[in-house]
CSV table of N, CA and C in Angstrom, one decimal:
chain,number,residue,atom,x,y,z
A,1,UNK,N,6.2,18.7,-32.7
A,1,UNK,CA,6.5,18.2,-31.4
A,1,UNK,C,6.2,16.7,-31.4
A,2,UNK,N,7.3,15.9,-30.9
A,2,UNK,CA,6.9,14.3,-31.1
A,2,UNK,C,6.7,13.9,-29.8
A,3,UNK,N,5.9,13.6,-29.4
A,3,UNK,CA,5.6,12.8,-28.2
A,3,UNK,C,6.1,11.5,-27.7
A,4,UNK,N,6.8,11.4,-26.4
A,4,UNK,CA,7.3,10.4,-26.0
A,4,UNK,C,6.4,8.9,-26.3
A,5,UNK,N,7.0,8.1,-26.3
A,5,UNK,CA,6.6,6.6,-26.7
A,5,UNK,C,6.0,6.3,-25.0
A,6,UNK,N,4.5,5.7,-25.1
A,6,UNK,CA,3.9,4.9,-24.0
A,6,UNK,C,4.6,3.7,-23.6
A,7,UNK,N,5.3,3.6,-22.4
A,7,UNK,CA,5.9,2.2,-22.4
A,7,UNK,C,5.4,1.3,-21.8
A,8,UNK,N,5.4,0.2,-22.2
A,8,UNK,CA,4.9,-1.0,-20.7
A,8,UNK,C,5.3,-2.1,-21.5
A,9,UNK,N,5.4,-3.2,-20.5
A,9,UNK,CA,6.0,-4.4,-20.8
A,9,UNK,C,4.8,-6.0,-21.0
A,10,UNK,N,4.0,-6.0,-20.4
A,10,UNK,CA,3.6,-6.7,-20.4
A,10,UNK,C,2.1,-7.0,-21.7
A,11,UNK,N,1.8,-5.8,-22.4
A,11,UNK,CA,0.9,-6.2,-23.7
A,11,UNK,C,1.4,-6.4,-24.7
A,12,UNK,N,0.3,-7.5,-25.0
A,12,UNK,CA,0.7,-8.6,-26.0
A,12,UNK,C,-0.9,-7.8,-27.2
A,13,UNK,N,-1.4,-7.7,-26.8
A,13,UNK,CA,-3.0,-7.0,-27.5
A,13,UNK,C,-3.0,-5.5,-27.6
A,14,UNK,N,-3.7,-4.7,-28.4
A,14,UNK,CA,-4.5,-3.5,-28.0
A,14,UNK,C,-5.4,-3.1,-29.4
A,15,UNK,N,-6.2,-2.7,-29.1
A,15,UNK,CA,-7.5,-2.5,-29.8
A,15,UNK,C,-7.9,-1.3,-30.0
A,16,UNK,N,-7.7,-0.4,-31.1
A,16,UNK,CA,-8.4,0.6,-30.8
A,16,UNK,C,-9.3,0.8,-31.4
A,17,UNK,N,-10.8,2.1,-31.2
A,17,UNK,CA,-11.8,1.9,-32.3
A,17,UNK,C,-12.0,3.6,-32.6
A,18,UNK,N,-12.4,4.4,-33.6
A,18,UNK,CA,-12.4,5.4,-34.2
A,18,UNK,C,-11.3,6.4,-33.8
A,19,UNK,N,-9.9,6.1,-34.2
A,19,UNK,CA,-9.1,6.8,-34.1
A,19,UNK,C,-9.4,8.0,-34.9
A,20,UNK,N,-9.7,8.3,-35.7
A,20,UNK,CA,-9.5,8.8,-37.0
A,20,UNK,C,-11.6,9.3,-37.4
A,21,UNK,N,-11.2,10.8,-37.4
A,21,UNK,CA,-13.2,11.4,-37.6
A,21,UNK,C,-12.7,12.1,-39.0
A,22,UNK,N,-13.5,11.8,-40.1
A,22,UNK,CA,-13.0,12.4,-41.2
A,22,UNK,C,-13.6,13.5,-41.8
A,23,UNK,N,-14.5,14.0,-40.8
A,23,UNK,CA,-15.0,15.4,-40.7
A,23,UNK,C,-14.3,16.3,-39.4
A,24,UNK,N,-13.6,15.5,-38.9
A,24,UNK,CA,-13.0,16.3,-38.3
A,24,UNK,C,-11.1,15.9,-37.7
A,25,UNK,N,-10.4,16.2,-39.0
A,25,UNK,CA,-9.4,15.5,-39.6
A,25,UNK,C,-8.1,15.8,-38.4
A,26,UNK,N,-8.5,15.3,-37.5
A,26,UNK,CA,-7.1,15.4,-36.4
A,26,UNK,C,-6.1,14.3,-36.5
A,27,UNK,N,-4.8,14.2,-36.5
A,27,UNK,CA,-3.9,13.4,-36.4
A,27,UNK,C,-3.8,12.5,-34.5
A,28,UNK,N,-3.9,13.0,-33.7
A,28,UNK,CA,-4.0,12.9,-32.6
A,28,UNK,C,-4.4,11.0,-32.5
A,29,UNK,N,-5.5,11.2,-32.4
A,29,UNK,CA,-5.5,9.6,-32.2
A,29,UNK,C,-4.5,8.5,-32.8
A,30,UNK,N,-4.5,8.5,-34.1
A,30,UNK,CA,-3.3,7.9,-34.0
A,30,UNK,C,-1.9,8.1,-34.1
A,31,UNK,N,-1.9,9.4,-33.6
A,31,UNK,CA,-0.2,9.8,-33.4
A,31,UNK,C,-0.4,8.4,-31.4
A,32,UNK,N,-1.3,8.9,-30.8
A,32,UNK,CA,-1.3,7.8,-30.0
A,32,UNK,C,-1.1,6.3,-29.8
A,33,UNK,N,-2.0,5.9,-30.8
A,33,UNK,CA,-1.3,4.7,-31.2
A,33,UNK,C,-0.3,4.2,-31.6
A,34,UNK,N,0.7,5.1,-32.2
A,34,UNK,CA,2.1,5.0,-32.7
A,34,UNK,C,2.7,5.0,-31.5
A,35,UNK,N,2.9,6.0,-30.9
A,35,UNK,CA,3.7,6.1,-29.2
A,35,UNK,C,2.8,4.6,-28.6
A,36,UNK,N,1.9,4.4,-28.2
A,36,UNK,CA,1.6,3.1,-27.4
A,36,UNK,C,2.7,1.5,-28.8
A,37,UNK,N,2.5,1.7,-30.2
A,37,UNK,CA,3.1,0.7,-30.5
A,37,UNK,C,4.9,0.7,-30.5
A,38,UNK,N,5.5,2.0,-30.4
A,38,UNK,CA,6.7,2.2,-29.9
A,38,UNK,C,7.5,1.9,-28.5
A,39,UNK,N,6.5,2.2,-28.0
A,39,UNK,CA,6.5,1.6,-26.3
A,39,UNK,C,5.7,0.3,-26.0
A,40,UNK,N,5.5,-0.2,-26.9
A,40,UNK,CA,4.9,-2.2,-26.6
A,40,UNK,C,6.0,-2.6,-27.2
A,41,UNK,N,7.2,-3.4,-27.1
A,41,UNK,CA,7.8,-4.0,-27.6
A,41,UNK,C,7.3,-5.5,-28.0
A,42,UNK,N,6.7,-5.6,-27.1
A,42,UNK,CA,5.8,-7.2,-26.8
A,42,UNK,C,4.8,-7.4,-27.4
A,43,UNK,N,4.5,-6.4,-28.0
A,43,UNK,CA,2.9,-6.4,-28.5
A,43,UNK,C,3.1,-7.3,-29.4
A,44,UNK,N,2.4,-8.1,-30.0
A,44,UNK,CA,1.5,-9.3,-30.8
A,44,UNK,C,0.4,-9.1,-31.5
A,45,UNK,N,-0.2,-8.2,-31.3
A,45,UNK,CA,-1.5,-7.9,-31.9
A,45,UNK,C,-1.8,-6.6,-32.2
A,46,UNK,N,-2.5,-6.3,-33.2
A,46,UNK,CA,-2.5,-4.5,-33.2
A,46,UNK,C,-4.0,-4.3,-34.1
A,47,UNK,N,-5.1,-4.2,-33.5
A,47,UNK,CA,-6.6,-3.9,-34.1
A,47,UNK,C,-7.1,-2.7,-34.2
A,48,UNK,N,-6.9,-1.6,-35.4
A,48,UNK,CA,-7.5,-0.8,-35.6
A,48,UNK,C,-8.8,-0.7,-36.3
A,49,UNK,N,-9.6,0.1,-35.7
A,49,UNK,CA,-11.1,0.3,-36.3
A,49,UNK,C,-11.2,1.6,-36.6
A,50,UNK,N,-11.0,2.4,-37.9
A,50,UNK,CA,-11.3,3.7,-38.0
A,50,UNK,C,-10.0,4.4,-37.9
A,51,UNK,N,-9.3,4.5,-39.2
A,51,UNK,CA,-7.6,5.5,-38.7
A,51,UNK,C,-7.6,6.0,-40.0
A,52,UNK,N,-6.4,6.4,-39.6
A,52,UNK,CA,-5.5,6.5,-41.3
A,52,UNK,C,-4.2,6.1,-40.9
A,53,UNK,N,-3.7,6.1,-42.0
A,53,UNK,CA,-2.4,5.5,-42.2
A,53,UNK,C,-1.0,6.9,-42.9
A,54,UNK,N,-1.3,7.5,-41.2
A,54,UNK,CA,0.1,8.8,-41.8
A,54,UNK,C,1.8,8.0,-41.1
A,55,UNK,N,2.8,9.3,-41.5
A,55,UNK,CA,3.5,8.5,-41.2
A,55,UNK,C,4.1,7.7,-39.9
A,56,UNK,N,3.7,8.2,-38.9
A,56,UNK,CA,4.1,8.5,-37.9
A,56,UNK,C,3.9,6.7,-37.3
A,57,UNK,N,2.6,6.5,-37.7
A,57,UNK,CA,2.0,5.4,-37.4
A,57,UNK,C,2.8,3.9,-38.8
A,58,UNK,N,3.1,4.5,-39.3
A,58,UNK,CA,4.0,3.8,-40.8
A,58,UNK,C,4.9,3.3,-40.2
A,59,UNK,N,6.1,4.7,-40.0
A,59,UNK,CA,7.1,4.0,-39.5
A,59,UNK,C,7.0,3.1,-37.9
A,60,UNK,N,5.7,3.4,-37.4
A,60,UNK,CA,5.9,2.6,-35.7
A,60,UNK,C,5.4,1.2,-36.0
A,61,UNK,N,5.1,1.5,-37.0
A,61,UNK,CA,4.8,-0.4,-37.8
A,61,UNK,C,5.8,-1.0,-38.6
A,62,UNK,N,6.5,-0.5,-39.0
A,62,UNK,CA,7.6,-0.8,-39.7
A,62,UNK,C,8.9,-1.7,-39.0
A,63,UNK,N,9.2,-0.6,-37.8
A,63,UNK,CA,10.3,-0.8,-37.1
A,63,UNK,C,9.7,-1.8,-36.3
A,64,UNK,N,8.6,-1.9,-35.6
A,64,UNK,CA,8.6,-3.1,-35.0
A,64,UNK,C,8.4,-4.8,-34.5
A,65,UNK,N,9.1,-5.0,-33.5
A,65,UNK,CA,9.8,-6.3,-33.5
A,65,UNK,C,8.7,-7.4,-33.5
A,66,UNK,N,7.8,-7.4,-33.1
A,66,UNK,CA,7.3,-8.4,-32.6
A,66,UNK,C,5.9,-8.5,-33.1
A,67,UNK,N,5.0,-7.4,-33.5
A,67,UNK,CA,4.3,-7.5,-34.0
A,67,UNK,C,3.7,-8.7,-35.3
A,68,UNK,N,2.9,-9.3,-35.3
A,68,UNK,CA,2.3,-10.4,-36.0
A,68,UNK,C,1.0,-10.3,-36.5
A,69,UNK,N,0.2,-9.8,-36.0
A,69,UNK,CA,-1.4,-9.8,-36.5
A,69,UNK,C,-1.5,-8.5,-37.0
A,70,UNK,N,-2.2,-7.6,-37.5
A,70,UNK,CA,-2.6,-6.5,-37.8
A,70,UNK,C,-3.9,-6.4,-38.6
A,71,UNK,N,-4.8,-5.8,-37.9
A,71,UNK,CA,-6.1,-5.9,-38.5
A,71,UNK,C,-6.6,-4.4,-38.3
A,72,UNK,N,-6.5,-3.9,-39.6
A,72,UNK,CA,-7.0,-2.4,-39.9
A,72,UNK,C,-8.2,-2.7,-40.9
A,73,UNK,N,-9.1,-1.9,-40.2
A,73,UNK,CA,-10.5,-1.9,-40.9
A,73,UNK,C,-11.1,0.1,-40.9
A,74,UNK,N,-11.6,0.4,-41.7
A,74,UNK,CA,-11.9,2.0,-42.2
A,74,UNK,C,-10.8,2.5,-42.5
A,75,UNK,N,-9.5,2.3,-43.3
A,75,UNK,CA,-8.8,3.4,-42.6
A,75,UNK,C,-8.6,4.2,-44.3
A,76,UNK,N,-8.1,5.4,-44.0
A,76,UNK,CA,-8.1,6.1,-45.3
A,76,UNK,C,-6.3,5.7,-45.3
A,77,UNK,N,-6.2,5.4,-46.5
A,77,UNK,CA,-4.9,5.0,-47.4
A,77,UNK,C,-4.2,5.8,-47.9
A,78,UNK,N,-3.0,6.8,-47.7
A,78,UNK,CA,-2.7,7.6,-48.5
A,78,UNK,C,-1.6,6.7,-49.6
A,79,UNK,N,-1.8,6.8,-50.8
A,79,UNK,CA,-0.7,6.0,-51.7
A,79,UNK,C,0.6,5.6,-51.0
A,80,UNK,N,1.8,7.1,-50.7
A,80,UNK,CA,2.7,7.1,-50.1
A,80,UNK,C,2.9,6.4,-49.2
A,81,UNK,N,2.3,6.5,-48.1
A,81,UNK,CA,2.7,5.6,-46.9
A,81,UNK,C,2.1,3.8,-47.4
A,82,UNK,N,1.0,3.8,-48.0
A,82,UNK,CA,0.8,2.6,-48.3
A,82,UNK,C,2.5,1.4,-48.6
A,83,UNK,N,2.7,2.2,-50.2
A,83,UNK,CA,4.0,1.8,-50.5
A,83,UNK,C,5.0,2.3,-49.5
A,84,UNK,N,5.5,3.1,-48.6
A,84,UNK,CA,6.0,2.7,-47.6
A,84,UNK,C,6.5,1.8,-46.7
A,85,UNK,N,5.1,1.5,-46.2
A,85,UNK,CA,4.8,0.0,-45.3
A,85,UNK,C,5.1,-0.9,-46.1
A,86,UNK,N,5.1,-1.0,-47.1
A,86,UNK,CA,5.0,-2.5,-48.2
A,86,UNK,C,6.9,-2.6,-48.6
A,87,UNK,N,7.7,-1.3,-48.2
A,87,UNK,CA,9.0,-1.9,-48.6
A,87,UNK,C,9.4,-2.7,-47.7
């Protein structure tokens, strides 16, 4: 089931902090963050504290336009999506 994209116009920021419990390995948080960076077109900034990096969240980084800063800190790395993001 993919969940519609959060939309709004006006953020330029968003910040999130322990998306991601690695004892208790839900996708959820950052399937959210993907839909809010699908639906920020404007966004400029993107701060995670605590994720991983599946795909869902790959490709909403990938495709998007505007995005500039990106500051991920904890996140578990899967190889795949790493080289992913990097093509």
């Amino acid at each position: 089931k993919v969940e519609p994209a959060i939309k709004t116009k006006h953020i330029k920021e968003l910040e999130f902090e322990k998306c991601f419990d690695i004892n208790h390995p839900s996708r959820k948080g950052m399937n959210l963050v993907s839909r809010m960076l699908e639906g920020n077109q404007n966004l400029e900034k993107l701060t995670v504290d605590v994720g991983i990096l599946n795909t869902n969240f790959t490709n909403a980084l990938r495709d998007h336009p505007t995005l500039e800063t990106l500051d991920l800190a904890n996140f578990d790395v899967r190889d795949d999506q790493f080289e992913a993001l990097m093509e």
